[in-house]
């Protein structure tokens, strides 16, 4: 049962970086890829159908960490408190930019919230990079975390660039990318988390909840896995390349 839940946690964490990673990457690249308001609208519209479905993976990661690894969750929150706060604040700022940018039809209004999307996305990428380095170094926040932040930000930016080149071939970046290229960039985005999981597996397994707790979690959570995966498949099949994003209904 311990191995099963470690596998579930690993799949969810890697899935978050592989899927939500391109949203974060596009947010960082928003001022570069969208030099005009119309260009930024096009970039946001390209990722809009995927954002909420992708964020579900982070919620699932937090839920599994809390339920299957309660002692680890406590140590992470206490030891990496500044980075956890930075992650949450960046997430709120990024999502606020997405939700509010179209609430009023004014260029200054949209430009301000587009800036929030970019700032929040950078905060998410750097905070994740620093957190992964800190976790790998025994809950220690060090200057090396800055390098981790830069590396993760670069990986996610590459993933975002590849995604928009796949979703809108030739229209934003001037390049066209295949589904295979997108899969490769997803692996690049998830690589830092994979490296952490490989090194932290013994520690995480040592903090697993009792078997009775895991059995209850299995009955409560695992039946919802097909729903989450099915929803993700539906989103990708419905909003793939060839469908004009500006004609897709969106809150963003």
Coordinates of N, CA and C in Angstrom, one line a residue:
X1 N 0.8 -1.2 0.0 CA 0.0 0.0 0.0 C 0.9 1.3 0.0
X2 N 2.0 1.2 0.7 CA 2.9 2.4 0.7 C 3.4 2.7 -0.7
X3 N 3.8 1.7 -1.4 CA 4.3 1.9 -2.8 C 3.2 2.4 -3.7
X4 N 2.0 1.9 -3.5 CA 0.9 2.3 -4.3 C 0.6 3.8 -4.2
X5 N 0.6 4.3 -2.9 CA 0.4 5.7 -2.7 C 1.6 6.6 -3.1
X6 N 2.8 6.1 -3.0 CA 3.9 6.8 -3.5 C 3.8 7.0 -5.0
X7 N 3.3 5.9 -5.7 CA 3.1 6.0 -7.1 C 2.0 7.0 -7.5
X8 N 0.9 7.0 -6.7 CA -0.1 8.0 -6.9 C 0.4 9.4 -6.8
X9 N 1.1 9.6 -5.7 CA 1.7 11.0 -5.4 C 2.6 11.4 -6.5
X10 N 3.5 10.4 -7.0 CA 4.4 10.8 -8.0 C 3.7 11.1 -9.3
X11 N 2.7 10.3 -9.7 CA 2.0 10.6 -10.9 C 1.3 12.0 -10.9
X12 N 0.7 12.3 -9.7 CA 0.0 13.6 -9.6 C 1.0 14.8 -9.7
X13 N 2.2 14.6 -9.0 CA 3.1 15.7 -9.0 C 3.8 15.9 -10.4
X14 N 4.1 14.8 -11.0 CA 4.7 14.9 -12.4 C 3.6 15.4 -13.3
X15 N 2.4 15.0 -13.2 CA 1.3 15.4 -14.0 C 1.1 16.9 -13.9
X16 N 1.2 17.4 -12.7 CA 1.1 18.9 -12.5 C 2.1 19.7 -13.2
X17 N 3.4 19.3 -13.1 CA 4.4 20.0 -13.8 C 4.3 19.8 -15.4
X18 N 3.9 18.7 -15.8 CA 3.8 18.4 -17.2 C 2.6 19.2 -17.8
X19 N 1.5 19.4 -17.1 CA 0.3 20.0 -17.6 C 0.2 21.5 -17.2
X20 N 0.2 21.7 -15.9 CA 0.2 23.1 -15.5 C 1.4 23.9 -15.9
X21 N 2.5 23.2 -16.2 CA 3.7 23.8 -16.5 C 3.7 24.7 -17.7
X22 N 2.9 24.3 -18.8 CA 2.8 25.2 -19.9 C 2.0 26.4 -19.7
X23 N 1.0 26.3 -18.8 CA 0.3 27.5 -18.4 C 1.2 28.6 -17.7
X24 N 2.0 28.0 -16.8 CA 2.9 28.9 -16.1 C 4.0 29.5 -17.1
X25 N 4.4 28.6 -18.0 CA 5.4 29.1 -18.9 C 4.8 30.2 -19.8
X26 N 3.6 30.0 -20.3 CA 3.0 31.0 -21.2 C 2.8 32.3 -20.4
X27 N 2.4 32.2 -19.1 CA 2.3 33.4 -18.3 C 3.5 34.2 -18.2
X28 N 4.7 33.5 -18.1 CA 6.0 34.2 -18.0 C 6.3 34.9 -19.4
X29 N 5.9 34.2 -20.4 CA 6.2 34.7 -21.8 C 5.2 35.6 -22.4
X30 N 4.2 35.9 -21.6 CA 3.0 36.7 -22.1 C 3.5 38.1 -22.7
X31 N 4.4 38.8 -22.0 CA 4.8 40.1 -22.6 C 5.6 39.9 -23.9
X32 N 6.3 38.8 -24.0 CA 7.1 38.5 -25.2 C 6.3 38.0 -26.4
X33 N 5.5 37.1 -26.1 CA 4.7 36.5 -27.2 C 3.5 37.4 -27.6
X34 N 3.0 38.2 -26.7 CA 1.9 39.1 -27.0 C 2.3 40.5 -26.8
X35 N 2.9 41.1 -27.8 CA 3.4 42.4 -27.7 C 2.3 43.5 -27.8
X36 N 1.2 43.1 -28.3 CA 0.0 43.9 -28.4 C -1.1 43.3 -27.5
X37 N -2.1 44.1 -27.2 CA -3.2 43.6 -26.4 C -3.9 42.4 -27.1
X38 N -4.1 42.6 -28.4 CA -4.7 41.5 -29.2 C -3.8 40.2 -29.2
X39 N -2.5 40.4 -29.2 CA -1.6 39.2 -29.1 C -1.7 38.6 -27.8
X40 N -1.8 39.4 -26.7 CA -1.9 38.8 -25.4 C -3.2 38.1 -25.2
X41 N -4.3 38.7 -25.8 CA -5.6 38.0 -25.7 C -5.5 36.6 -26.4
X42 N -4.8 36.6 -27.5 CA -4.7 35.3 -28.2 C -3.9 34.3 -27.4
X43 N -2.9 34.7 -26.8 CA -2.1 33.7 -26.0 C -2.9 33.2 -24.8
X44 N -3.6 34.1 -24.1 CA -4.4 33.7 -22.9 C -5.5 32.8 -23.4
X45 N -6.1 33.1 -24.5 CA -7.2 32.3 -25.1 C -6.7 30.9 -25.4
X46 N -5.5 30.8 -25.8 CA -4.9 29.5 -26.2 C -4.8 28.5 -25.0
X47 N -4.5 29.1 -23.9 CA -4.3 28.2 -22.7 C -5.6 28.2 -21.8
X48 N -6.5 29.1 -22.1 CA -7.7 29.2 -21.2 C -8.5 27.9 -20.9
X49 N -8.7 27.1 -22.0 CA -9.5 25.9 -21.7 C -8.8 24.8 -20.8
X50 N -7.5 25.0 -20.7 CA -6.8 24.0 -19.9 C -6.5 24.3 -18.5
X51 N -6.6 25.6 -18.1 CA -6.1 26.1 -16.9 C -6.7 25.4 -15.7
X52 N -8.1 25.4 -15.6 CA -8.7 24.9 -14.5 C -8.5 23.3 -14.4
X53 N -8.6 22.7 -15.5 CA -8.3 21.2 -15.5 C -6.9 20.9 -15.0
X54 N -6.0 21.7 -15.4 CA -4.6 21.5 -15.0 C -4.4 21.8 -13.5
X55 N -5.1 22.8 -12.9 CA -4.9 23.1 -11.5 C -5.4 22.1 -10.6
X56 N -6.4 21.2 -11.1 CA -6.9 20.2 -10.3 C -5.8 19.2 -9.8
X57 N -4.7 19.1 -10.6 CA -3.6 18.2 -10.3 C -2.9 18.7 -9.0
X58 N -2.8 20.0 -8.9 CA -2.1 20.6 -7.7 C -3.0 20.4 -6.5
X59 N -4.3 20.5 -6.6 CA -5.2 20.3 -5.5 C -5.1 18.8 -5.1
X60 N -5.0 17.9 -6.1 CA -4.9 16.5 -5.8 C -3.5 16.2 -5.1
X61 N -2.5 16.8 -5.5 CA -1.2 16.7 -4.9 C -1.2 17.0 -3.4
X62 N -1.8 18.2 -3.1 CA -2.0 18.7 -1.8 C -2.8 17.7 -0.9
X63 N -3.9 17.2 -1.5 CA -4.8 16.3 -0.8 C -4.1 15.0 -0.4
X64 N -3.3 14.4 -1.4 CA -2.6 13.2 -1.1 C -1.5 13.4 -0.1
X65 N -0.8 14.5 -0.2 CA 0.3 14.8 0.7 C -0.3 14.9 2.2
X66 N -1.4 15.6 2.3 CA -2.1 15.8 3.6 C -2.6 14.4 4.1
X67 N -3.2 13.6 3.2 CA -3.8 12.4 3.7 C -2.8 11.2 3.9
X68 N -1.9 11.0 2.9 CA -1.1 9.9 2.9 C 0.3 10.1 3.6
X69 N 0.7 11.4 3.7 CA 1.9 11.7 4.3 C 1.8 12.9 5.3
X70 N 1.0 12.7 6.3 CA 0.7 13.9 7.2 C 1.9 14.4 7.9
X71 N 2.8 13.5 8.3 CA 4.0 14.0 9.0 C 4.9 14.8 8.0
X72 N 5.0 14.3 6.8 CA 5.8 15.0 5.8 C 5.2 16.3 5.5
X73 N 3.9 16.4 5.4 CA 3.2 17.6 5.1 C 3.5 18.7 6.2
X74 N 3.5 18.2 7.4 CA 3.8 19.2 8.5 C 5.3 19.7 8.4
X75 N 6.2 18.8 8.2 CA 7.6 19.2 8.1 C 7.8 20.1 6.9
X76 N 7.1 19.9 5.8 CA 7.3 20.7 4.6 C 6.8 22.1 4.9
X77 N 5.6 22.2 5.4 CA 4.9 23.5 5.7 C 5.8 24.3 6.7
X78 N 6.3 23.6 7.7 CA 7.1 24.3 8.8 C 8.5 24.7 8.2
X79 N 9.1 23.7 7.6 CA 10.5 24.0 7.1 C 10.6 24.9 6.0
X80 N 9.6 24.9 5.1 CA 9.7 25.7 3.9 C 8.6 26.8 3.9
X81 N 8.2 27.3 5.1 CA 7.1 28.2 5.2 C 7.2 29.4 4.2
X82 N 8.4 30.1 4.1 CA 8.4 31.2 3.2 C 8.1 30.9 1.8
X83 N 8.6 29.7 1.3 CA 8.4 29.3 0.0 C 7.0 28.9 -0.3
X84 N 6.4 28.2 0.7 CA 5.0 27.9 0.6 C 4.1 29.1 0.5
X85 N 4.4 30.1 1.3 CA 3.6 31.4 1.2 C 3.9 32.0 -0.2
X86 N 5.1 32.0 -0.6 CA 5.4 32.6 -2.0 C 4.6 31.8 -3.1
X87 N 4.5 30.5 -3.0 CA 3.8 29.7 -3.9 C 2.3 30.1 -3.9
X88 N 1.7 30.2 -2.7 CA 0.3 30.5 -2.6 C 0.0 31.9 -3.1
X89 N 0.9 32.9 -2.7 CA 0.6 34.3 -3.2 C 0.8 34.4 -4.7
X90 N 1.8 33.7 -5.2 CA 2.0 33.8 -6.7 C 0.8 33.1 -7.4
X91 N 0.3 32.0 -6.9 CA -0.8 31.4 -7.5 C -2.0 32.3 -7.5
X92 N -2.3 33.0 -6.3 CA -3.4 33.9 -6.2 C -3.3 35.0 -7.2
X93 N -2.1 35.6 -7.3 CA -1.8 36.7 -8.2 C -2.0 36.3 -9.6
X94 N -1.5 35.2 -10.0 CA -1.6 34.7 -11.4 C -3.1 34.5 -11.7
X95 N -3.8 33.8 -10.9 CA -5.2 33.4 -11.2 C -6.1 34.7 -11.1
X96 N -5.7 35.6 -10.2 CA -6.5 36.9 -10.2 C -6.4 37.6 -11.5
X97 N -5.1 37.6 -12.1 CA -4.9 38.2 -13.4 C -5.8 37.5 -14.5
X98 N -5.8 36.2 -14.4 CA -6.6 35.5 -15.4 C -8.1 35.8 -15.3
X99 N -8.6 35.8 -14.1 CA -10.0 36.0 -13.8 C -10.5 37.4 -14.0
X100 N -9.7 38.4 -13.7 CA -10.1 39.8 -13.7 C -9.8 40.5 -15.0
X101 N -8.9 40.0 -15.9 CA -8.4 40.8 -17.0 C -9.5 41.2 -18.0
X102 N -10.6 40.4 -18.0 CA -11.7 40.7 -19.0 C -12.9 41.2 -18.3
X103 N -12.8 41.5 -17.0 CA -14.0 42.0 -16.3 C -14.4 43.4 -16.7
X104 N -13.4 44.2 -17.1 CA -13.7 45.5 -17.7 C -13.0 45.6 -19.1
X105 N -13.6 46.4 -20.0 CA -13.0 46.5 -21.3 C -12.2 47.7 -21.4
X106 N -11.0 47.7 -20.9 CA -10.1 48.9 -21.0 C -8.7 48.4 -21.1
X107 N -7.9 49.1 -21.9 CA -6.5 48.6 -22.2 C -5.7 48.7 -20.9
X108 N -5.8 49.7 -20.2 CA -5.0 49.9 -19.0 C -5.4 48.8 -18.0
X109 N -6.7 48.5 -17.9 CA -7.1 47.4 -16.9 C -6.6 46.1 -17.3
X110 N -6.7 45.8 -18.6 CA -6.1 44.5 -19.1 C -4.6 44.4 -19.0
X111 N -4.0 45.5 -19.3 CA -2.5 45.5 -19.2 C -2.0 45.3 -17.8
X112 N -2.7 45.9 -16.8 CA -2.4 45.7 -15.4 C -2.5 44.2 -15.0
X113 N -3.6 43.6 -15.3 CA -3.9 42.2 -15.0 C -3.0 41.3 -15.8
X114 N -2.7 41.6 -17.0 CA -1.7 40.8 -17.7 C -0.3 40.8 -17.1
X115 N 0.0 42.0 -16.5 CA 1.3 42.1 -15.7 C 1.2 41.2 -14.5
X116 N 0.0 41.1 -13.9 CA -0.2 40.2 -12.7 C 0.0 38.7 -13.1
X117 N -0.5 38.4 -14.3 CA -0.3 37.0 -14.8 C 1.2 36.7 -14.9
X118 N 1.9 37.6 -15.5 CA 3.3 37.4 -15.8 C 4.1 37.3 -14.4
X119 N 3.8 38.3 -13.5 CA 4.5 38.3 -12.2 C 4.2 37.0 -11.4
X120 N 2.9 36.7 -11.4 CA 2.5 35.5 -10.6 C 3.1 34.2 -11.2
X121 N 3.2 34.1 -12.5 CA 3.8 33.0 -13.2 C 5.3 32.8 -12.9
X122 N 6.0 34.0 -12.9 CA 7.4 33.9 -12.5 C 7.5 33.5 -11.0
X123 N 6.7 34.0 -10.2 CA 6.7 33.7 -8.8 C 6.5 32.2 -8.6
X124 N 5.5 31.6 -9.3 CA 5.3 30.2 -9.2 C 6.5 29.4 -9.6
X125 N 7.1 29.7 -10.8 CA 8.2 29.0 -11.3 C 9.4 29.0 -10.4
X126 N 9.8 30.3 -9.9 CA 10.9 30.4 -9.1 C 10.7 29.8 -7.7
X127 N 9.5 29.9 -7.2 CA 9.2 29.3 -5.9 C 9.2 27.8 -5.9
X128 N 8.7 27.2 -7.0 CA 8.8 25.7 -7.2 C 10.2 25.3 -7.3
X129 N 11.0 26.0 -8.1 CA 12.4 25.6 -8.2 C 13.2 25.7 -6.9
X130 N 13.0 26.8 -6.2 CA 13.6 26.9 -4.9 C 13.1 25.9 -3.9
X131 N 11.8 25.5 -3.9 CA 11.3 24.5 -3.0 C 11.8 23.1 -3.3
X132 N 12.0 22.8 -4.6 CA 12.5 21.5 -5.0 C 14.0 21.4 -4.5
X133 N 14.7 22.4 -4.7 CA 16.1 22.4 -4.2 C 16.2 22.3 -2.7
X134 N 15.3 23.0 -2.0 CA 15.3 23.0 -0.5 C 14.9 21.6 -0.1
X135 N 13.9 21.0 -0.7 CA 13.5 19.6 -0.3 C 14.6 18.6 -0.6
X136 N 15.4 18.8 -1.7 CA 16.5 17.9 -2.0 C 17.6 18.1 -1.0
X137 N 17.8 19.2 -0.4 CA 18.9 19.5 0.5 C 18.5 19.4 2.0
X138 N 17.4 18.7 2.3 CA 17.0 18.5 3.7 C 16.3 19.7 4.3
X139 N 15.3 20.2 3.6 CA 14.5 21.3 4.1 C 15.3 22.6 4.5
X140 N 16.3 22.8 3.7 CA 17.2 24.0 3.9 C 17.1 24.9 2.7
X141 N 16.7 26.2 3.0 CA 16.6 27.2 2.0 C 17.9 27.9 1.8
X142 N 18.6 27.7 0.7 CA 19.9 28.2 0.5 C 19.9 29.0 -0.8
X143 N 21.0 29.8 -1.0 CA 21.2 30.5 -2.3 C 21.1 29.6 -3.5
X144 N 21.4 28.3 -3.4 CA 21.3 27.4 -4.5 C 19.9 27.3 -5.0
X145 N 19.0 27.7 -4.2 CA 17.6 27.7 -4.6 C 17.3 28.6 -5.7
X146 N 18.1 29.7 -5.8 CA 18.0 30.7 -6.9 C 18.3 30.0 -8.2
X147 N 19.3 29.2 -8.3 CA 19.6 28.4 -9.5 C 18.5 27.5 -9.8
X148 N 17.9 26.8 -8.8 CA 16.8 25.9 -9.1 C 15.6 26.7 -9.6
X149 N 15.4 27.9 -9.1 CA 14.3 28.7 -9.6 C 14.5 29.1 -11.1
X150 N 15.7 29.4 -11.4 CA 16.0 29.8 -12.8 C 15.9 28.6 -13.7
X151 N 16.3 27.4 -13.3 CA 16.2 26.2 -14.1 C 14.8 25.8 -14.3
X152 N 14.0 25.8 -13.3 CA 12.6 25.5 -13.4 C 11.8 26.5 -14.3
X153 N 12.1 27.8 -14.1 CA 11.5 28.8 -14.9 C 11.9 28.6 -16.4
X154 N 13.1 28.3 -16.7 CA 13.5 28.1 -18.1 C 12.8 26.8 -18.7
X155 N 12.7 25.8 -17.9 CA 12.0 24.6 -18.4 C 10.6 24.8 -18.7
X156 N 9.9 25.5 -17.8 CA 8.5 25.8 -18.0 C 8.2 26.8 -19.1
X157 N 9.2 27.8 -19.3 CA 9.0 28.7 -20.4 C 9.2 27.9 -21.7
X158 N 10.1 27.0 -21.8 CA 10.3 26.2 -23.0 C 9.0 25.4 -23.2
X159 N 8.4 24.8 -22.2 CA 7.2 24.0 -22.3 C 6.0 24.9 -22.8
X160 N 5.9 26.1 -22.3 CA 4.9 27.1 -22.7 C 5.1 27.5 -24.2
X161 N 6.3 27.7 -24.6 CA 6.6 28.1 -26.0 C 6.2 26.9 -26.9
X162 N 6.6 25.7 -26.5 CA 6.2 24.6 -27.3 C 4.7 24.4 -27.4
X163 N 4.0 24.5 -26.3 CA 2.6 24.4 -26.3 C 1.9 25.3 -27.3
X164 N 2.2 26.6 -27.2 CA 1.5 27.6 -28.0 C 1.9 27.4 -29.5
X165 N 3.1 26.8 -29.8 CA 3.5 26.5 -31.1 C 2.8 25.3 -31.7
X166 N 2.3 24.4 -30.7 CA 1.5 23.3 -31.1 C 0.0 23.7 -31.2
X167 N -0.4 24.5 -30.3 CA -1.9 24.8 -30.3 C -2.2 25.8 -31.4
X168 N -1.3 26.8 -31.6 CA -1.5 27.8 -32.7 C -0.3 27.8 -33.6
X169 N -0.2 26.8 -34.4 CA 1.0 26.7 -35.3 C 1.2 27.9 -36.2
X170 N 2.4 28.5 -36.0 CA 2.7 29.6 -36.9 C 2.1 31.0 -36.6
X171 N 1.2 31.0 -35.6 CA 0.4 32.2 -35.4 C 1.0 33.1 -34.3
X172 N 1.7 32.5 -33.4 CA 2.2 33.3 -32.2 C 3.8 33.3 -32.2
X173 N 4.4 32.2 -32.3 CA 5.8 32.1 -32.2 C 6.4 32.0 -33.6
X174 N 5.6 31.8 -34.7 CA 6.1 31.7 -36.0 C 6.6 30.2 -36.3
X175 N 6.5 29.4 -35.3 CA 7.0 28.0 -35.4 C 5.8 27.1 -35.3
X176 N 6.0 25.8 -35.7 CA 5.0 24.8 -35.6 C 5.7 23.6 -34.9
X177 N 5.0 23.1 -33.9 CA 5.5 21.9 -33.2 C 4.5 20.8 -33.1
X178 N 5.0 19.6 -33.2 CA 4.1 18.4 -33.2 C 3.7 18.0 -31.8
X179 N 2.8 17.0 -31.7 CA 2.5 16.5 -30.4 C 3.7 15.8 -29.8
X180 N 4.5 15.2 -30.6 CA 5.7 14.6 -30.0 C 6.6 15.6 -29.3
X181 N 6.8 16.8 -30.0 CA 7.6 17.9 -29.4 C 7.0 18.3 -28.1
X182 N 5.7 18.4 -28.1 CA 5.0 18.8 -26.8 C 5.2 17.8 -25.7
X183 N 5.2 16.5 -26.1 CA 5.5 15.5 -25.1 C 6.9 15.6 -24.5
X184 N 7.8 15.9 -25.4 CA 9.2 16.1 -25.0 C 9.3 17.3 -24.0
X185 N 8.7 18.4 -24.4 CA 8.8 19.5 -23.5 C 8.1 19.3 -22.2
X186 N 7.0 18.5 -22.2 CA 6.4 18.1 -20.9 C 7.3 17.3 -20.0
X187 N 8.1 16.4 -20.6 CA 9.1 15.6 -19.9 C 10.2 16.6 -19.3
X188 N 10.6 17.6 -20.1 CA 11.6 18.5 -19.6 C 11.0 19.3 -18.4
X189 N 9.7 19.7 -18.5 CA 9.1 20.5 -17.4 C 9.0 19.6 -16.1
X190 N 8.7 18.3 -16.3 CA 8.5 17.4 -15.1 C 9.8 16.9 -14.6
X191 N 10.9 17.0 -15.3 CA 12.2 16.4 -14.9 C 12.7 16.9 -13.5
X192 N 12.6 18.2 -13.2 CA 13.1 18.5 -11.8 C 12.3 17.8 -10.7
X193 N 11.0 17.7 -10.9 CA 10.1 17.0 -9.9 C 10.5 15.5 -9.9
X194 N 10.8 14.9 -11.0 CA 11.1 13.5 -11.1 C 12.5 13.3 -10.4
X195 N 13.4 14.2 -10.5 CA 14.7 14.0 -9.8 C 14.5 14.1 -8.3
X196 N 13.6 15.0 -7.9 CA 13.3 15.1 -6.4 C 12.7 13.8 -5.9
X197 N 11.7 13.3 -6.6 CA 11.0 12.1 -6.2 C 12.0 10.9 -6.1
X198 N 12.9 10.8 -7.1 CA 13.9 9.7 -7.0 C 14.7 9.8 -5.8
X199 N 15.1 11.0 -5.4 CA 16.0 11.1 -4.3 C 15.3 11.1 -2.9
X200 N 14.0 11.6 -2.9 CA 13.3 11.7 -1.7 C 12.4 10.5 -1.4
X201 N 12.4 9.5 -2.3 CA 11.5 8.3 -2.1 C 11.7 7.7 -0.7
X202 N 12.9 7.4 -0.3 CA 13.0 6.7 1.1 C 12.5 7.6 2.2
X203 N 12.7 8.9 2.1 CA 12.2 9.8 3.2 C 10.7 9.8 3.2
X204 N 10.1 9.9 2.0 CA 8.7 10.0 1.9 C 8.0 8.7 2.3
X205 N 8.6 7.6 1.9 CA 8.0 6.3 2.3 C 8.1 6.1 3.8
X206 N 9.1 6.7 4.4 CA 9.2 6.6 5.9 C 8.2 7.5 6.6
X207 N 7.6 8.4 5.9 CA 6.6 9.3 6.5 C 5.1 8.9 6.1
X208 N 5.0 7.7 5.6 CA 3.6 7.3 5.1 C 2.7 7.1 6.3
X209 N 1.4 7.4 6.1 CA 0.4 7.2 7.1 C 0.2 5.7 7.4
X210 N -0.4 5.4 8.5 CA -0.7 4.0 8.8 C -1.5 3.3 7.8
X211 N -1.4 2.0 7.7 CA -2.1 1.2 6.6 C -3.6 1.4 6.7
X212 N -4.2 1.5 7.9 CA -5.6 1.7 8.0 C -6.1 3.0 7.4
X213 N -5.3 4.1 7.6 CA -5.6 5.4 7.0 C -5.5 5.3 5.5
X214 N -4.5 4.6 5.0 CA -4.3 4.5 3.5 C -5.5 3.7 2.9
X215 N -6.0 2.7 3.6 CA -7.1 1.9 3.1 C -8.4 2.8 3.0
X216 N -8.6 3.6 4.0 CA -9.7 4.6 3.9 C -9.6 5.5 2.8
X217 N -8.3 6.1 2.6 CA -8.1 7.0 1.5 C -8.3 6.3 0.2
X218 N -8.0 5.1 0.1 CA -8.2 4.4 -1.2 C -9.6 4.3 -1.6
X219 N -10.5 4.1 -0.6 CA -11.9 4.0 -0.8 C -12.5 5.4 -1.1
X220 N -11.9 6.4 -0.6 CA -12.5 7.7 -0.7 C -12.0 8.5 -2.0
X221 N -10.7 8.2 -2.3 CA -10.1 9.1 -3.4 C -9.9 8.3 -4.7
X222 N -9.4 7.1 -4.7 CA -9.1 6.4 -5.9 C -10.2 6.3 -6.9
X223 N -11.5 6.1 -6.4 CA -12.6 6.0 -7.4 C -12.8 7.3 -8.2
X224 N -12.3 8.5 -7.7 CA -12.4 9.7 -8.5 C -11.3 9.9 -9.6
X225 N -10.3 9.0 -9.5 CA -9.2 9.1 -10.5 C -9.7 9.0 -11.9
X226 N -10.5 8.1 -12.3 CA -11.0 8.0 -13.7 C -11.7 9.3 -14.1
X227 N -12.4 9.9 -13.2 CA -13.2 11.1 -13.5 C -12.2 12.2 -13.9
X228 N -11.1 12.4 -13.0 CA -10.1 13.4 -13.3 C -9.4 13.2 -14.6
X229 N -9.0 11.9 -14.8 CA -8.3 11.6 -16.1 C -9.2 11.8 -17.3
X230 N -10.5 11.3 -17.1 CA -11.4 11.4 -18.2 C -11.7 12.9 -18.6
X231 N -11.8 13.7 -17.6 CA -11.9 15.2 -17.8 C -10.8 15.8 -18.6
X232 N -9.6 15.3 -18.2 CA -8.4 15.8 -18.8 C -8.3 15.4 -20.3
X233 N -8.7 14.2 -20.6 CA -8.7 13.7 -21.9 C -9.7 14.4 -22.8
X234 N -10.9 14.7 -22.2 CA -11.9 15.4 -22.9 C -11.5 16.8 -23.3
X235 N -10.8 17.5 -22.4 CA -10.3 18.9 -22.6 C -9.3 18.8 -23.8
X236 N -8.4 17.9 -23.8 CA -7.4 17.9 -24.8 C -8.0 17.5 -26.2
X237 N -9.0 16.6 -26.2 CA -9.6 16.2 -27.4 C -10.5 17.3 -28.0
X238 N -11.0 18.1 -27.1 CA -12.0 19.1 -27.5 C -11.3 20.4 -28.0
X239 N -10.2 20.7 -27.4 CA -9.5 22.0 -27.6 C -8.1 21.9 -28.2
X240 N -7.9 20.9 -29.1 CA -6.6 20.7 -29.7 C -6.4 21.7 -30.8
X241 N -5.3 21.5 -31.5 CA -4.9 22.4 -32.6 C -6.0 22.4 -33.7
X242 N -6.1 23.5 -34.4 CA -7.0 23.6 -35.5 C -8.3 24.3 -35.0
X243 N -8.5 24.5 -33.7 CA -9.7 25.2 -33.2 C -9.3 26.6 -32.8
X244 N -9.9 27.6 -33.4 CA -9.5 28.9 -33.1 C -9.8 29.3 -31.6
X245 N -8.8 29.6 -30.8 CA -9.0 29.8 -29.4 C -9.9 31.1 -29.2
X246 N -9.8 32.1 -30.0 CA -10.6 33.3 -29.8 C -12.1 33.0 -30.0
X247 N -12.4 31.9 -30.6 CA -13.8 31.5 -30.7 C -14.3 30.6 -29.7
X248 N -13.4 30.2 -28.7 CA -13.8 29.3 -27.7 C -14.3 30.1 -26.5
X249 N -15.5 29.8 -25.9 CA -16.0 30.5 -24.8 C -15.0 30.4 -23.6
X250 N -14.7 31.5 -23.0 CA -13.7 31.5 -21.9 C -14.0 32.6 -20.9
X251 N -13.7 32.3 -19.6 CA -13.8 33.3 -18.6 C -12.6 34.3 -18.6
X252 N -11.6 33.9 -19.3 CA -10.3 34.6 -19.2 C -10.1 35.5 -20.4

